[in-house]
Coordinates of C-alpha atoms in Angstrom, one line a residue:
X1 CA -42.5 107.0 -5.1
X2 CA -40.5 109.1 -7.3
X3 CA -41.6 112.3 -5.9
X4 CA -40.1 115.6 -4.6
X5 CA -41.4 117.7 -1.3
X6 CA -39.6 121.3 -1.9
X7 CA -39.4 124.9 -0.9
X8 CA -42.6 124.4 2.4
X9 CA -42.0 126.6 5.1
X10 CA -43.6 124.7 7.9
X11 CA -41.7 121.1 6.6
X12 CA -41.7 118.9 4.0
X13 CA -43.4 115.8 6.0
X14 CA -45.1 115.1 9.1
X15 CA -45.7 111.7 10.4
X16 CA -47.5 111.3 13.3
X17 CA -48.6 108.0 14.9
X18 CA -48.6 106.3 11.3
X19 CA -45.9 105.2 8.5
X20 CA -44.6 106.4 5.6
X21 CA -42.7 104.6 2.6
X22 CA -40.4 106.9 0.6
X23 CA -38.7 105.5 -2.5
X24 CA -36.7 107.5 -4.5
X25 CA -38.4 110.5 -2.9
X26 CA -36.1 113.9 -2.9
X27 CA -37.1 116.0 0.5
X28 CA -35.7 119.4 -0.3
X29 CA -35.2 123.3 1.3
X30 CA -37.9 123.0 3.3
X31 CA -37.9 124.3 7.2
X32 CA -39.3 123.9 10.1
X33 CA -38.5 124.6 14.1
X34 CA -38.5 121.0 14.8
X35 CA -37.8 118.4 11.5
X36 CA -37.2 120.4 8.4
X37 CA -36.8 118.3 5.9
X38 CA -39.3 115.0 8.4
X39 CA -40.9 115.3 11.1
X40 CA -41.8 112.5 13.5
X41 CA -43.8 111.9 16.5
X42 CA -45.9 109.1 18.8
X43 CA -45.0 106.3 17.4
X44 CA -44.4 107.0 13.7
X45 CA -42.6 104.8 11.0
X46 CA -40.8 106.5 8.2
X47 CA -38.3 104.2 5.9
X48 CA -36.2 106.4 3.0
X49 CA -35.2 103.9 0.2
X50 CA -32.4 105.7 -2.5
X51 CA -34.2 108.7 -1.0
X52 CA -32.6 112.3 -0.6
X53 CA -32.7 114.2 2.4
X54 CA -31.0 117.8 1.6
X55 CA -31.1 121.2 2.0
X56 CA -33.7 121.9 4.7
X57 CA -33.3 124.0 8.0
X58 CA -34.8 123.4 11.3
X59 CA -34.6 126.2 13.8
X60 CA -34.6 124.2 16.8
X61 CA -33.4 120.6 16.7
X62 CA -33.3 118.3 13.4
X63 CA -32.9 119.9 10.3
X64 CA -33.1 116.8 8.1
X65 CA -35.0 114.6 10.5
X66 CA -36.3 114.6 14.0
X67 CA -38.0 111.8 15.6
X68 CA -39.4 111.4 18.9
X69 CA -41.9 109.6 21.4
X70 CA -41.1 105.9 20.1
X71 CA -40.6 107.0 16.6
X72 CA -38.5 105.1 14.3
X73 CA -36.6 106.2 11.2
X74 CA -34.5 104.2 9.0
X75 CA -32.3 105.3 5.6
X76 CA -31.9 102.6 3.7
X77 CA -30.5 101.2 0.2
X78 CA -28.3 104.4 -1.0
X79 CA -30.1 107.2 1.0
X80 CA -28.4 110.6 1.3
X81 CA -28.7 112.7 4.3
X82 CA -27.0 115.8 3.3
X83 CA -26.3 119.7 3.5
X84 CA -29.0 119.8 6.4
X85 CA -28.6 122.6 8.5
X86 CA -29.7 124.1 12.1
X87 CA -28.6 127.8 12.2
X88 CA -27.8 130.3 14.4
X89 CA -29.6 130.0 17.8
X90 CA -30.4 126.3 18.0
X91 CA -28.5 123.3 18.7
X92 CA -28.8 120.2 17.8
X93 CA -29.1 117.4 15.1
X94 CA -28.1 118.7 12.0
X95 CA -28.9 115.8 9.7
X96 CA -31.3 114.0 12.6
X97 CA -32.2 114.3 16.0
X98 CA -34.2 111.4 18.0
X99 CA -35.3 112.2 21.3
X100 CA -36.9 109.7 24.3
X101 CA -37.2 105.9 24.8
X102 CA -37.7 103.7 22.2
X103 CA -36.8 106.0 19.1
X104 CA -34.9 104.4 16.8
X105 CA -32.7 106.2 14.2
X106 CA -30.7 102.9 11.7
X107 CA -28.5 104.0 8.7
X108 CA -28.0 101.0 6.8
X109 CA -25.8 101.4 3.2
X110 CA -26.5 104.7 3.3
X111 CA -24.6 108.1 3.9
X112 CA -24.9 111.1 6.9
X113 CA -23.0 113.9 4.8
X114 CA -21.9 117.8 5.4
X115 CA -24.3 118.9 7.5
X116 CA -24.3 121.4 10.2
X117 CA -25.5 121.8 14.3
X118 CA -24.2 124.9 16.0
X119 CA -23.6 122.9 19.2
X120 CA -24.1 119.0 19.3
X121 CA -24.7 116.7 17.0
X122 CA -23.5 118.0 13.0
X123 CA -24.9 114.5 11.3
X124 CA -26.9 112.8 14.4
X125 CA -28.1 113.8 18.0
X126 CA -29.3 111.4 20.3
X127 CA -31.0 112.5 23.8
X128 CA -33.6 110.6 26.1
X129 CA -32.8 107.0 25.6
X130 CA -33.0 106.9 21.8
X131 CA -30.5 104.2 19.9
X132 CA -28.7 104.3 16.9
X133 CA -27.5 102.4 14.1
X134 CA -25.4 103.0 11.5
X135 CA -24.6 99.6 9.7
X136 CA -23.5 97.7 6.5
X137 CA -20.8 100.3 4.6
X138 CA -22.7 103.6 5.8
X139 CA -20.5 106.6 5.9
X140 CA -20.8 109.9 8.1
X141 CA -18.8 112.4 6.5
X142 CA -17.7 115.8 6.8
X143 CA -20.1 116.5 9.4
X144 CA -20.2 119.7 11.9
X145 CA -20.6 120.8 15.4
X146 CA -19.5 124.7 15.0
X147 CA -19.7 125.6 18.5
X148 CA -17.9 126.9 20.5
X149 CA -18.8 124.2 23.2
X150 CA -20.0 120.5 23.0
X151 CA -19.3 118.9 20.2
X152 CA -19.7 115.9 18.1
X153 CA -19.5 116.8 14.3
X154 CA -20.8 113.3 13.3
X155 CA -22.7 111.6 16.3
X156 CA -23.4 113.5 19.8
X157 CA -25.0 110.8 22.2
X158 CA -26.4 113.3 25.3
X159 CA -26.8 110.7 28.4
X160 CA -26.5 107.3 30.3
X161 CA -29.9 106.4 28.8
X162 CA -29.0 106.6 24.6
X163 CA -26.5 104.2 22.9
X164 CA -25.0 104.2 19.6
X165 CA -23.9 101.4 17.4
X166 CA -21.1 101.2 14.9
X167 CA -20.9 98.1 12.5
X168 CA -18.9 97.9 9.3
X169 CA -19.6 101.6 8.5
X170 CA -16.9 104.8 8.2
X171 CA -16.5 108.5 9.8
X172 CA -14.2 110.6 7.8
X173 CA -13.4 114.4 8.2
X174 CA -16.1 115.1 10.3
X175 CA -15.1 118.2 12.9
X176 CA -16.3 119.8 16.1
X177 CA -15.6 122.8 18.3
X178 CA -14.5 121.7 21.1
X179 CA -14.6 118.0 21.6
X180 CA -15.4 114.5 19.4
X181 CA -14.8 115.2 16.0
X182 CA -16.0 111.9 15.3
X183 CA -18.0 110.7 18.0
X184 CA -19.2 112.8 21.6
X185 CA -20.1 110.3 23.9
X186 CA -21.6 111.9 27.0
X187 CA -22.6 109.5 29.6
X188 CA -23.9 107.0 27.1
X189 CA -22.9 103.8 25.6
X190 CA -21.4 103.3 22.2
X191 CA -20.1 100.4 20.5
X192 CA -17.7 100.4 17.9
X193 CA -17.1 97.4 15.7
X194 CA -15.3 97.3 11.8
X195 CA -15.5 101.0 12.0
X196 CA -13.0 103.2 10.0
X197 CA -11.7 107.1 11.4
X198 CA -10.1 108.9 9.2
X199 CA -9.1 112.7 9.6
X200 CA -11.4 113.8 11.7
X201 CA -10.9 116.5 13.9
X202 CA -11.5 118.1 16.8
X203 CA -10.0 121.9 18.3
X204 CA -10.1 120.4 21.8
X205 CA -10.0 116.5 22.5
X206 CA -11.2 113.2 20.7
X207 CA -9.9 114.1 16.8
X208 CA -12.4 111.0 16.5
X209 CA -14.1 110.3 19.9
X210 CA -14.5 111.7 22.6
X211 CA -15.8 110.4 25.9
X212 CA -17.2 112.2 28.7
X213 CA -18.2 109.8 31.5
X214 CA -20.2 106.9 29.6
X215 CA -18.6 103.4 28.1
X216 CA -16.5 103.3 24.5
X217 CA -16.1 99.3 23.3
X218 CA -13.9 99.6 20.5
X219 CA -13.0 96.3 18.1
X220 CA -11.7 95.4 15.5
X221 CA -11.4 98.8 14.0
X222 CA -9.2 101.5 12.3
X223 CA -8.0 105.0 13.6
X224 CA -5.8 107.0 11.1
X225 CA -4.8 110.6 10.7
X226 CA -7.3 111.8 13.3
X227 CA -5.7 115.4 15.4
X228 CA -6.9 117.6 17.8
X229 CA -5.2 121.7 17.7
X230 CA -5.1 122.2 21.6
X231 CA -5.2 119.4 24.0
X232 CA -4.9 115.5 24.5
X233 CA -6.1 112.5 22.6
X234 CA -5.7 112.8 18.9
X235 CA -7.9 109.7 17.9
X236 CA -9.6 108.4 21.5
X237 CA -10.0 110.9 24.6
X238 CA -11.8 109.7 27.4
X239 CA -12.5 111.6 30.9
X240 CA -14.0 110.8 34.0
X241 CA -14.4 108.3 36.9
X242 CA -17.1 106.6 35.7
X243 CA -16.2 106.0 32.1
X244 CA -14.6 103.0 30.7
X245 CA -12.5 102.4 27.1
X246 CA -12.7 99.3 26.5
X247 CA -10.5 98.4 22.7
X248 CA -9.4 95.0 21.5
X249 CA -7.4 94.2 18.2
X250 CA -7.6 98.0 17.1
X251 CA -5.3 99.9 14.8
X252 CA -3.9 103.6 15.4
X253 CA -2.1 105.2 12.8
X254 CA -0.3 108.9 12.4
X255 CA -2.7 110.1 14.7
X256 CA -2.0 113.5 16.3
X257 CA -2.5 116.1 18.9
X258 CA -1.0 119.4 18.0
X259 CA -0.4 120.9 21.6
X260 CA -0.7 118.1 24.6
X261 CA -0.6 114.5 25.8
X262 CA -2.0 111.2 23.8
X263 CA -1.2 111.3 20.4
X264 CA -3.4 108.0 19.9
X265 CA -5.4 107.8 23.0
X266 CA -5.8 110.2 26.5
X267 CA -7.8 108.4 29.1
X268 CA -7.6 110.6 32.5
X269 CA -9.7 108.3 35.2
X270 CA -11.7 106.2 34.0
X271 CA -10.9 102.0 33.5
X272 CA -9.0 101.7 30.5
X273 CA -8.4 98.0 28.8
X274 CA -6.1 98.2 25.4
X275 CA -5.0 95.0 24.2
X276 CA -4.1 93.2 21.2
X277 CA -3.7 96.4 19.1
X278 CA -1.3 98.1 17.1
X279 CA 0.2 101.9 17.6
X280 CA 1.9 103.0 14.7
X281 CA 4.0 107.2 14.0
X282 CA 1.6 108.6 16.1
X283 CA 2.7 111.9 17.7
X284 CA 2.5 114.0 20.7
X285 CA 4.1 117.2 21.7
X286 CA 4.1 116.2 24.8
X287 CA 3.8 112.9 26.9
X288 CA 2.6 109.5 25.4
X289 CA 2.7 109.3 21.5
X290 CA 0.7 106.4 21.4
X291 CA -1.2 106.4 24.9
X292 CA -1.3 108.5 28.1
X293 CA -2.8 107.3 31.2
X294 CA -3.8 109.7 34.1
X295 CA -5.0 109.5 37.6
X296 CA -4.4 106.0 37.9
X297 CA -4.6 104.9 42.1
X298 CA -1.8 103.0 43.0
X299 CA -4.2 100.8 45.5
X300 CA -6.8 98.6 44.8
X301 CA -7.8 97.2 41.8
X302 CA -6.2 97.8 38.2
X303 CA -7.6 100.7 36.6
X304 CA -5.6 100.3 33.2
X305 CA -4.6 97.1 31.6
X306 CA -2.5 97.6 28.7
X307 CA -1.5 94.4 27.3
X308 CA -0.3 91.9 24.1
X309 CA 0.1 95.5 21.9
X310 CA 2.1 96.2 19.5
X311 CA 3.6 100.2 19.8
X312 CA 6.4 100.9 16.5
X313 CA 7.7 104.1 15.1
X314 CA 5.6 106.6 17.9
X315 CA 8.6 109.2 18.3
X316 CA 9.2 110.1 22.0
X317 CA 7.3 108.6 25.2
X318 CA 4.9 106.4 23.2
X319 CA 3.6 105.1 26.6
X320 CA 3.1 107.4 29.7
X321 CA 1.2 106.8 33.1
X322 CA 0.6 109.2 35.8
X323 CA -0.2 107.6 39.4
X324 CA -2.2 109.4 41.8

């Protein structure tokens, strides 16, 4: 209570197998290879209330926190996870990274901000089955994946086995090199649900989220002035055959890719359902201002169902489908 951990250089906290209460506790410049600022393991408990999280460097995964083996962590009441940073030569989890089944990472009221992963993950990675929440007005902000490759400035979700869950909460000018400003979804599961994007970016594909394979439910939420510099899908880009995009009653709004297809949303294979939602002066240099559907199949069952939407004031093709 009340405290400050500062300036250690093998980590401010280590919680193994047992919990920890932090109230208005500052964690501060301290480093470590795994957990900088906290680390977690077997089954520990950690709970940061108005806590700050800031400043500290971990050299391999989780600069802020990192979590594993069952662990759960949860920022709470006003916490601030900020300016963490993993540096040249690692990867991963700039502001936390939770690794394995049944690790549990939940931002409730609280704020992911400005920090740093040089491949995946700038404000939260998530690998090995581990969940996510991020809840009740939270905001991931101005987040970064540097790359070059991967992605995911605010939120990179690393396999069919993780999932990450989006209630009420906002991501705004968060950035990655190459793909998912916003969100990376690789082969994993992420609901979306009252969220805001706003300008986030991305120098590939998914200025907000990107999906690579796994399953996006998007509703009731707001995309605006979300771009991508080189390819396709300014806010929403999702890839691959066994993906799905699944948005209802959704809002898209001056959404932008620079160079390619999908000003709004690019989905190239994978089952697509947009309905009930509302495409508004977004742009495209090329086909579909508002959506673009590839490698649709002609035979068989649907594979897009675009219906009861509302597209106004996208300049060009604001609706394009390629059949193969």
């Amino acid at each position: 209570v009340d405290s400050v951990v500062q300036n250690n250089d093998d980590g401010g906290l280590s919680v193994v197998g047992a919990t920890a209460n932090l109230l208005r506790t500052d964690i501060l410049d301290n480093d470590r290879d795994y957990g900088g600022g906290i680390y977690m393991n077997t089954g520990a408990s950690v709970t940061a209330s108005d806590s700050l999280i800031k400043d500290n460097w971990g050299w391999d995964q989780g600069a802020g926190v990192y979590l594993r083996n069952g662990s759960v962590f949860s920022a709470i009441e006003g916490t601030r996870i900020e300016l963490n940073v993993t540096p040249s030569d690692c990867e991963d989890g700039g502001g936390v990274a939770a690794i394995g089944t049944g690790t549990e990472v939940i931002i409730d009221a609280s704020q992911v901000l400005s920090n740093t992963a040089l491949t995946r993950g700038g404000g939260l990675y998530l690998a090995g089955g581990a969940q996510a929440w991020v809840q009740n007005g939270s905001m991931v902000k101005g987040n970064r994946a540097i790359g070059p490759g991967v992605g995911g400035g605010g939120v990179y979700v690393a396999d069919s086995l993780s999932s990450l869950h989006v209630d009420g909460s906002r991501f705004f000018g968060n950035s990655a090199d190459p793909n998912g400003g916003g969100i990376h979804n690789s082969f994993g599961t992420v609901h979306l649900n009252r969220a805001r994007f706003h300008d986030n970016q991305a120098r590939f594909s998914g200025g907000a989220v990107y999906n690579n394979g796994g399953s996006i439910t998007c509703r009731n939420s707001y995309f605006d002035q979300n771009w991508v510099l080189d390819y396709h899908g300014g806010a929403i880009s999702s890839i691959g055959p066994v993906g799905t995009l699944d948005v209802v009653r959704c809002e898209f709004q001056q959404n932008t890719t620079h160079a390619g297809n999908g000003g709004a949303i690019f989905a190239d294979e994978p089952y697509t359902f947009v309905a009930r939602s509302y495409f508004s002066e977004n742009t495209a240099p090329g086909e579909g201002s508002a959506l673009f559907l590839s490698g649709m199949h002609l035979t068989g069952s649907p594979e897009a169902v675009i219906e009861n939407n509302y597209l106004v004031d996208n300049p060009g093709s604001s609706l394009y489908a390629e059949y193969i």
